[in-house]
Amino acid sequence: MTWKEIYESKLVTAEEAIKSIHDNDKVVTGFACGEPFGILQALIDNYKDYNNVEIINMLTLGDSPWCRPEMKGHFKLNCLFASHSNRKAISNGTSDFTTSHFYEIPDVLKNYICPRVSIVMVSPPDEHGYVSFGTTVDYTRGTTDYCEVVIAQVNKHMPRTFGNSIKHVRDFTYFVEIDQPLPEIKGVEISENEMKIGINCASLINDGDCLQLGIGGIPNAVCAQLWDKKDLGLHSELVGDGVVDLLEAGIINNKKKQTHMGRTVIGAAFGSKKLNDYINNNPSVELHPIDYVNNPIEIAKNDNMVSINSCLQVDLLGQVVSDTVGLNQFSAVGGQVDFVRGATMSKGGRSIIAMPSTAKKGMISRIVPLITEGSAITTPRNDVNYIVTEFGIAQLKGKTLKERAKALISIAHPKFRAHLIIEYIKRFNEEPFSKDELKEQLKDVKEHVDDVKMQIKNLLSKRIEEA
């Protein structure tokens, strides 16, 4: 049979395809900009026909219908990355959550979770009978190698990408042709604080460095500060629209990379039509499975690797919390530790954790004496190198506990430094700063100076009496 005959023999409706899903099955799906909503909608519409089916996916940009009350007993969601639409369900137990470093997820899926069915989204086949996984190769492509049933939504809007992102039509069970515009993650306006953070991060980036950038305001702010750099490389688990202009201008040209020279390497594209149009049929961009892209050993093969990630909280020891808020799951570990360790192993590499100094509209500090009870540590203190806020850069690698704490206090928001100084004294039985340094630390909150001095005096007096 020709590839066209094979393809047509497997072409069915969504309702026909989902009949291959049985009660008690585990079903893994594509995620984010590659989530096969057309086929999943058929499952939702026919939920009463199924019992105890587990849906496994990562970040969703849409709703999480599997968490609705009527789905109980029919479908249950197992998240690999908490999203806005399912955080509450994870907290109350309606949805499950499985934690893992991103580069290990393909192995976790294959050898531990063991789904029987894979539902993905692909581009239409080319003249040789190959479809492309387009925006989301990550763990998605790998599931089609071992799942018993593989259902693909064929979508003309899915870009065709190079790298390890294609598969022949013979390797699928069913095809369902449903054309839908892809979900988009559009850029938002960069805030003043994000721009300051971007400037601080960019000061740690040199010509010829190879970058890992995520998505959101801070990565976009970093990109906005790189126009005076030359010969940058890009090796990243995912990217957004912010890199497109730098790629088109040749600021990022991948000339200095040790692997995939001249090529951008990513696991997934998280952007708008601007990014999707850029990666479509673009031989300079390669998408590969995430157990390759995020493998710290592969990351480290590029010299001068610079990873830039964000977080929710850092304590005075340098422990980083990025995916939980107390006992509540906020997102997931993702590839943060993969790239922190890969960059550390890289010759000349650096890892950066960048964050605004405050949260809740300035009401709470992200730099704290102790992490919030119940929170899980994402990146251990021994892995952390640079912490960056809008107030500066704290380099922690090779520092003593006291030096770490002082460096972090210096980049906290000034209105929270007084409290952090008091906590430092309680912990280390000494003042972290001289009188002049204390004035400098608290110069933007002068009303705190006398109060802090009095608390320091009382603390020290108490210590002397106890001694």
Coordinates of C-alpha atoms in Angstrom, one line a residue:
M1 CA 0.0 0.0 0.0
T2 CA 1.1 3.5 -0.7
W3 CA 1.3 6.0 2.2
K4 CA -1.8 7.7 1.0
E5 CA -3.7 4.4 1.0
I6 CA -2.4 3.7 4.5
Y7 CA -3.5 7.2 5.7
E8 CA -7.0 6.9 4.2
S9 CA -7.5 3.5 5.7
K10 CA -6.9 4.9 9.1
L11 CA -9.0 8.1 8.6
V12 CA -12.0 8.1 10.9
T13 CA -14.2 10.5 12.9
A14 CA -13.4 11.5 16.4
E15 CA -16.4 9.4 17.7
E16 CA -15.1 6.3 15.9
A17 CA -11.5 6.8 17.1
I18 CA -12.4 7.1 20.8
K19 CA -14.3 3.8 20.7
S20 CA -10.8 2.2 21.0
I21 CA -10.6 3.6 24.5
H22 CA -11.8 1.2 27.2
D23 CA -12.9 1.4 30.8
N24 CA -9.9 1.6 33.2
D25 CA -7.6 2.8 30.4
K26 CA -4.8 5.3 30.9
V27 CA -4.8 8.0 28.2
V28 CA -1.9 10.4 27.7
T29 CA -2.4 13.5 25.6
G30 CA -0.5 16.3 24.0
F31 CA -0.4 19.5 25.9
A32 CA -0.2 23.3 25.6
C33 CA -0.1 24.5 22.0
G34 CA -0.3 20.9 20.8
E35 CA -3.3 19.7 22.9
P36 CA -5.7 17.8 20.6
F37 CA -8.9 19.5 21.7
G38 CA -10.9 18.2 18.8
I39 CA -10.6 14.6 19.8
L40 CA -10.8 15.4 23.6
Q41 CA -14.1 17.2 23.0
A42 CA -15.5 13.9 21.7
L43 CA -14.5 12.2 24.9
I44 CA -16.1 15.0 26.9
D45 CA -19.3 14.8 24.9
N46 CA -19.5 11.0 25.5
Y47 CA -18.2 10.8 29.1
K48 CA -21.1 8.6 30.2
D49 CA -19.8 5.8 28.0
Y50 CA -16.6 5.5 30.0
N51 CA -15.7 4.4 33.5
N52 CA -12.5 5.0 35.5
V53 CA -10.4 6.4 32.6
E54 CA -7.3 8.3 33.6
I55 CA -6.3 11.3 31.5
I56 CA -2.6 12.2 31.7
N57 CA -1.3 15.5 30.5
M58 CA 0.9 18.4 31.3
L59 CA 0.2 22.1 31.1
T60 CA -3.2 22.9 29.6
L61 CA -4.0 26.3 28.2
G62 CA -7.7 25.7 28.2
D63 CA -10.3 24.3 30.6
S64 CA -9.9 21.1 32.6
P65 CA -13.3 19.4 32.0
W66 CA -12.0 16.2 33.6
C67 CA -12.3 18.0 37.0
R68 CA -16.0 18.7 36.6
P69 CA -18.3 17.0 39.2
E70 CA -20.2 15.0 36.6
M71 CA -16.9 13.4 35.5
K72 CA -16.5 11.6 38.8
G73 CA -16.3 7.8 38.1
H74 CA -15.9 8.4 34.4
F75 CA -12.7 10.4 34.0
K76 CA -10.0 11.5 36.3
L77 CA -7.1 13.8 35.5
N78 CA -3.5 13.0 36.4
C79 CA -1.5 16.3 36.0
L80 CA 2.2 16.5 35.2
F81 CA 2.0 20.3 35.5
A82 CA -0.6 22.2 37.4
S83 CA -2.5 24.8 35.5
H84 CA -4.8 27.7 36.4
S85 CA -7.9 25.5 35.5
N86 CA -6.9 22.5 37.7
R87 CA -5.0 23.8 40.7
K88 CA -8.1 23.8 42.9
A89 CA -8.9 20.3 41.8
I90 CA -5.4 19.1 42.7
S91 CA -5.7 20.8 46.1
N92 CA -9.0 19.2 47.0
G93 CA -8.1 15.8 45.6
T94 CA -10.4 15.8 42.6
S95 CA -7.3 15.6 40.3
D96 CA -4.1 13.8 40.9
F97 CA -0.6 15.2 40.4
T98 CA 2.6 13.4 39.5
T99 CA 5.9 15.2 40.1
S100 CA 9.0 14.7 38.0
H101 CA 11.9 16.5 36.5
F102 CA 10.9 17.3 32.9
Y103 CA 13.7 15.3 31.2
E104 CA 12.5 12.2 33.2
I105 CA 8.9 12.4 32.2
P106 CA 9.2 10.3 29.1
D107 CA 10.7 7.5 31.2
V108 CA 8.1 8.0 34.0
L109 CA 5.3 7.7 31.4
K110 CA 6.7 4.7 29.7
N111 CA 7.9 2.6 32.6
Y112 CA 5.8 3.8 35.6
I113 CA 2.5 5.3 34.5
C114 CA 2.2 3.0 31.4
P115 CA -0.6 4.5 29.4
R116 CA -2.3 2.3 26.8
V117 CA -3.6 5.1 24.6
S118 CA -1.9 8.3 23.2
I119 CA -3.8 11.2 21.7
V120 CA -1.7 13.8 19.9
M121 CA -1.9 16.6 17.4
V122 CA 0.1 16.5 14.2
S123 CA 0.4 18.4 10.9
P124 CA -1.0 16.9 7.6
P125 CA 1.4 14.3 6.0
D126 CA 4.0 15.5 3.6
E127 CA 4.7 14.1 0.1
H128 CA 6.5 11.2 1.7
G129 CA 3.8 10.3 4.3
Y130 CA 5.4 11.9 7.3
V131 CA 3.5 14.0 9.8
S132 CA 5.1 16.5 12.2
F133 CA 4.5 17.0 15.9
G134 CA 5.1 20.7 15.3
T135 CA 5.0 22.8 18.4
T136 CA 5.1 19.9 21.0
V137 CA 7.6 17.1 20.5
D138 CA 8.7 17.0 24.2
Y139 CA 7.2 13.8 25.8
T140 CA 4.4 13.7 23.2
R141 CA 6.3 12.0 20.3
G142 CA 7.7 9.4 22.5
T143 CA 4.3 8.1 23.7
T144 CA 3.5 7.1 20.1
D145 CA 6.4 4.6 20.2
Y146 CA 4.9 2.3 22.8
C147 CA 1.2 3.0 23.3
E148 CA -1.0 0.3 22.0
V149 CA -3.4 2.8 20.5
V150 CA -2.2 6.1 18.9
I151 CA -4.9 8.6 17.8
A152 CA -3.7 11.7 16.0
Q153 CA -5.7 14.9 15.3
V154 CA -4.5 16.1 11.9
N155 CA -4.6 19.9 12.0
K156 CA -3.5 22.1 9.0
H157 CA -2.6 24.9 11.5
M158 CA 0.1 22.8 13.1
P159 CA 3.5 23.9 11.8
R160 CA 5.9 21.4 10.3
T161 CA 9.2 21.4 12.3
F162 CA 12.6 19.9 11.8
G163 CA 14.7 17.8 14.2
N164 CA 13.3 14.6 15.7
S165 CA 9.7 15.7 15.2
I166 CA 8.3 13.5 12.4
K167 CA 6.7 10.1 12.1
H168 CA 5.3 8.0 9.3
V169 CA 1.5 7.5 8.9
R170 CA 2.0 3.7 9.3
D171 CA 2.9 4.3 12.9
F172 CA -0.5 5.6 13.9
T173 CA -3.7 3.7 14.7
Y174 CA -6.2 6.4 13.7
F175 CA -6.2 9.8 12.1
V176 CA -9.0 12.4 12.7
E177 CA -8.9 15.5 10.5
I178 CA -10.0 18.5 12.6
D179 CA -8.6 22.0 11.7
Q180 CA -8.5 24.3 14.7
P181 CA -6.4 27.4 15.4
L182 CA -3.7 26.5 17.9
P183 CA -3.9 27.9 21.4
E184 CA -1.7 31.0 21.7
I185 CA 0.4 32.5 24.4
K186 CA 0.6 36.1 23.5
G187 CA 3.2 38.4 24.9
V188 CA 2.2 40.8 27.6
E189 CA 3.5 44.2 28.4
I190 CA 6.8 44.1 30.3
S191 CA 6.5 45.8 33.7
E192 CA 9.0 48.2 35.1
N193 CA 10.3 45.7 37.6
E194 CA 10.6 43.0 35.0
M195 CA 12.6 45.3 32.8
K196 CA 15.0 46.0 35.7
I197 CA 15.3 42.2 36.3
G198 CA 16.0 41.8 32.6
I199 CA 18.8 44.3 32.7
N200 CA 20.3 42.6 35.7
C201 CA 20.1 39.2 34.0
A202 CA 21.5 40.5 30.7
S203 CA 24.6 41.8 32.6
L204 CA 25.5 38.2 33.3
I205 CA 25.3 37.2 29.6
N206 CA 28.3 37.5 27.3
D207 CA 28.8 37.3 23.6
G208 CA 28.8 33.7 22.4
D209 CA 26.8 32.3 25.4
C210 CA 24.2 29.6 24.8
L211 CA 20.9 30.5 26.5
Q212 CA 17.9 28.7 28.0
L213 CA 14.9 31.0 28.2
G214 CA 11.4 30.2 29.3
I215 CA 8.2 32.2 28.7
G216 CA 6.6 35.2 30.3
G217 CA 7.5 38.7 31.3
I218 CA 11.0 38.1 32.7
P219 CA 12.3 36.1 29.7
N220 CA 10.8 38.7 27.4
A221 CA 12.5 41.4 29.4
V222 CA 15.8 39.6 29.1
C223 CA 15.4 39.3 25.3
A224 CA 14.8 43.0 25.1
Q225 CA 18.2 43.6 26.7
L226 CA 20.2 41.4 24.3
W227 CA 20.4 43.6 21.3
D228 CA 24.0 44.6 22.0
K229 CA 25.1 40.9 22.2
K230 CA 26.6 38.8 19.4
D231 CA 26.7 35.2 18.4
L232 CA 24.3 33.9 21.1
G233 CA 23.0 30.3 21.0
L234 CA 19.7 28.9 22.1
H235 CA 19.1 25.5 23.6
S236 CA 15.8 25.5 25.6
E237 CA 13.0 23.3 26.7
L238 CA 10.5 25.8 25.4
V239 CA 10.5 29.4 24.0
G240 CA 8.0 32.1 23.4
D241 CA 7.6 35.0 21.0
G242 CA 10.4 37.0 22.6
V243 CA 13.2 35.1 20.8
V244 CA 11.8 35.5 17.3
D245 CA 13.1 39.0 16.6
L246 CA 16.6 38.1 18.0
L247 CA 16.7 35.0 15.7
E248 CA 15.6 37.0 12.7
A249 CA 18.2 39.7 13.4
G250 CA 21.0 37.2 13.9
I251 CA 21.7 38.1 17.5
I252 CA 20.9 34.5 18.2
N253 CA 22.7 32.6 15.4
N254 CA 24.0 29.5 17.3
K255 CA 27.5 29.9 15.7
K256 CA 29.3 29.2 18.9
K257 CA 27.5 26.1 20.0
Q258 CA 29.3 22.8 20.4
T259 CA 26.2 20.7 19.5
H260 CA 23.7 21.5 16.7
M261 CA 25.9 24.3 15.5
G262 CA 23.8 26.9 13.6
R263 CA 20.6 25.4 14.9
T264 CA 18.2 26.4 17.7
V265 CA 17.1 23.4 19.7
I266 CA 13.9 23.3 21.7
G267 CA 11.4 20.8 23.0
A268 CA 8.2 22.9 22.6
A269 CA 7.1 26.2 21.3
F270 CA 4.8 28.3 23.5
G271 CA 3.9 31.4 21.6
S272 CA 1.5 33.0 19.2
K273 CA 1.1 32.8 15.4
K274 CA 4.3 34.8 15.2
L275 CA 6.4 32.0 16.7
N276 CA 4.5 29.3 14.9
D277 CA 5.1 31.0 11.6
Y278 CA 8.8 31.3 12.3
I279 CA 9.4 27.6 13.2
N280 CA 7.2 26.3 10.3
N281 CA 9.5 24.6 7.7
N282 CA 12.5 26.5 9.2
P283 CA 15.6 24.2 9.0
S284 CA 17.4 26.4 11.5
V285 CA 15.0 25.4 14.3
E286 CA 15.0 21.8 15.6
L287 CA 12.5 20.3 18.0
H288 CA 13.6 17.1 19.9
P289 CA 12.1 14.9 22.7
I290 CA 12.5 16.4 26.1
D291 CA 14.6 13.5 27.5
Y292 CA 17.3 14.8 25.0
V293 CA 16.7 18.5 25.2
N294 CA 16.6 18.7 29.0
N295 CA 19.1 16.0 29.7
P296 CA 21.7 17.8 31.9
I297 CA 24.5 15.9 30.1
E298 CA 23.4 17.1 26.7
I299 CA 22.9 20.6 28.0
A300 CA 26.4 20.7 29.4
K301 CA 27.9 19.8 26.1
N302 CA 27.5 23.4 25.1
D303 CA 30.1 25.7 26.6
N304 CA 29.0 28.9 28.4
M305 CA 25.5 27.7 28.9
V306 CA 23.3 30.2 30.8
S307 CA 20.0 29.1 32.2
I308 CA 17.4 31.6 33.3
N309 CA 14.4 30.4 35.4
S310 CA 11.9 32.0 37.7
C311 CA 10.6 31.0 41.2
L312 CA 8.1 31.8 43.9
Q313 CA 10.3 32.0 47.0
V314 CA 13.9 31.8 48.2
D315 CA 15.0 31.5 51.8
L316 CA 18.1 32.9 53.4
L317 CA 19.9 29.6 52.8
G318 CA 19.3 29.9 49.0
Q319 CA 16.7 27.1 48.8
V320 CA 14.4 27.8 45.9
V321 CA 10.7 27.1 45.7
S322 CA 9.2 27.3 42.3
D323 CA 6.2 25.0 42.0
T324 CA 4.2 25.0 45.3
V325 CA 2.7 27.6 47.6
G326 CA 2.5 25.8 51.0
L327 CA 0.7 22.5 50.4
N328 CA -0.9 23.8 47.2
Q329 CA 0.5 22.8 43.9
F330 CA 1.0 25.9 41.7
S331 CA 2.8 24.5 38.6
A332 CA 5.6 21.8 38.5
V333 CA 9.3 21.4 38.7
G334 CA 9.5 21.5 34.9
G335 CA 13.0 21.8 33.5
Q336 CA 14.4 24.2 36.1
V337 CA 16.6 21.7 37.9
D338 CA 17.5 20.0 34.5
F339 CA 19.0 23.3 33.2
V340 CA 20.4 24.6 36.5
R341 CA 22.5 21.4 36.7
G342 CA 23.3 21.3 33.0
A343 CA 24.5 24.9 33.1
T344 CA 26.5 24.2 36.2
M345 CA 28.2 21.3 34.4
S346 CA 28.8 23.3 31.3
K347 CA 32.3 24.8 30.8
G348 CA 31.9 28.5 31.7
G349 CA 28.2 28.0 32.4
R350 CA 26.0 29.9 34.8
S351 CA 22.5 29.4 36.2
I352 CA 20.2 32.3 37.1
I353 CA 17.0 32.3 39.2
A354 CA 15.2 35.5 38.5
M355 CA 12.1 36.8 40.3
P356 CA 10.4 40.0 41.4
S357 CA 11.3 40.8 45.0
T358 CA 7.7 40.8 46.1
A359 CA 4.3 39.0 45.5
K360 CA 0.7 39.9 46.1
K361 CA 1.1 43.4 44.8
G362 CA 4.0 44.1 47.0
M363 CA 2.4 42.8 50.2
I364 CA 4.8 39.9 50.8
S365 CA 8.5 39.3 50.2
R366 CA 9.7 36.4 48.0
I367 CA 12.9 36.4 50.0
V368 CA 12.1 34.9 53.4
P369 CA 13.9 33.6 56.5
L370 CA 12.2 30.2 56.1
I371 CA 10.2 28.8 53.2
T372 CA 6.5 28.6 53.7
E373 CA 5.5 25.5 55.7
G374 CA 4.4 22.7 53.4
S375 CA 6.2 24.1 50.3
A376 CA 8.5 21.7 48.4
I377 CA 12.0 22.7 47.5
T378 CA 12.4 22.8 43.8
T379 CA 16.1 23.6 43.4
P380 CA 18.3 22.7 46.4
R381 CA 20.7 25.4 47.8
N382 CA 23.8 23.5 46.6
D383 CA 22.6 23.9 43.0
V384 CA 21.9 27.6 43.1
N385 CA 24.3 30.1 41.6
Y386 CA 22.8 33.5 40.9
I387 CA 19.5 34.9 42.3
V388 CA 18.3 38.1 40.6
T389 CA 15.6 40.6 41.5
E390 CA 14.9 44.2 40.4
F391 CA 17.2 45.3 43.2
G392 CA 20.3 43.4 42.1
I393 CA 22.2 40.2 41.8
A394 CA 23.2 37.8 44.6
Q395 CA 25.9 35.3 43.7
L396 CA 25.6 32.3 46.1
K397 CA 27.9 29.7 44.8
G398 CA 30.9 29.2 47.1
K399 CA 29.5 31.5 49.8
T400 CA 29.1 30.7 53.5
L401 CA 25.7 30.6 55.0
K402 CA 26.2 34.1 56.4
E403 CA 27.4 35.5 53.1
R404 CA 24.4 33.9 51.3
A405 CA 22.0 35.5 53.7
K406 CA 23.6 38.9 53.5
A407 CA 23.6 38.8 49.7
L408 CA 20.0 37.8 49.6
I409 CA 19.0 40.5 52.1
S410 CA 20.7 43.1 49.8
I411 CA 18.4 42.2 46.8
A412 CA 15.2 41.9 48.8
H413 CA 12.7 44.7 48.7
P414 CA 13.9 47.5 51.1
K415 CA 10.6 47.4 53.1
F416 CA 11.2 43.8 54.0
R417 CA 15.0 44.0 54.7
A418 CA 14.5 45.1 58.3
H419 CA 12.6 41.9 59.1
L420 CA 15.2 39.8 57.3
I421 CA 18.1 41.6 59.2
I422 CA 16.4 40.8 62.5
E423 CA 16.0 37.1 61.5
Y424 CA 19.7 37.1 60.4
I425 CA 20.7 38.2 63.9
K426 CA 18.5 35.6 65.6
R427 CA 20.1 32.9 63.4
F428 CA 23.8 33.9 63.4
N429 CA 24.1 35.9 66.7
E430 CA 25.8 38.9 64.9
E431 CA 24.9 42.0 62.9
P432 CA 25.1 41.5 59.2
F433 CA 25.9 45.1 58.3
S434 CA 27.9 48.0 59.8
K435 CA 26.0 51.1 60.8
D436 CA 26.7 52.8 57.4
E437 CA 25.8 49.6 55.6
L438 CA 22.6 49.4 57.5
K439 CA 21.6 52.9 56.5
E440 CA 22.3 52.0 52.9
Q441 CA 20.2 48.8 53.2
L442 CA 17.3 50.7 54.6
K443 CA 17.7 54.1 52.8
D444 CA 14.4 53.7 51.0
V445 CA 12.5 53.0 54.2
K446 CA 14.0 55.4 56.7
E447 CA 11.2 55.0 59.1
H448 CA 12.4 51.5 59.9
V449 CA 16.0 52.5 60.8
D450 CA 15.4 53.5 64.5
D451 CA 13.1 50.5 65.0
V452 CA 15.6 48.1 63.6
K453 CA 18.5 49.6 65.7
M454 CA 16.4 49.2 68.8
Q455 CA 15.5 45.5 68.0
I456 CA 19.1 44.8 67.2
K457 CA 20.2 46.3 70.6
N458 CA 17.6 44.3 72.5
L459 CA 18.5 41.1 70.7
L460 CA 22.2 41.5 71.4
S461 CA 21.6 42.4 75.0
K462 CA 19.5 39.3 75.5
R463 CA 22.2 37.2 73.9
I464 CA 24.8 38.6 76.3
E465 CA 22.6 38.0 79.3
E466 CA 21.9 34.4 78.2
A467 CA 25.7 33.8 77.7

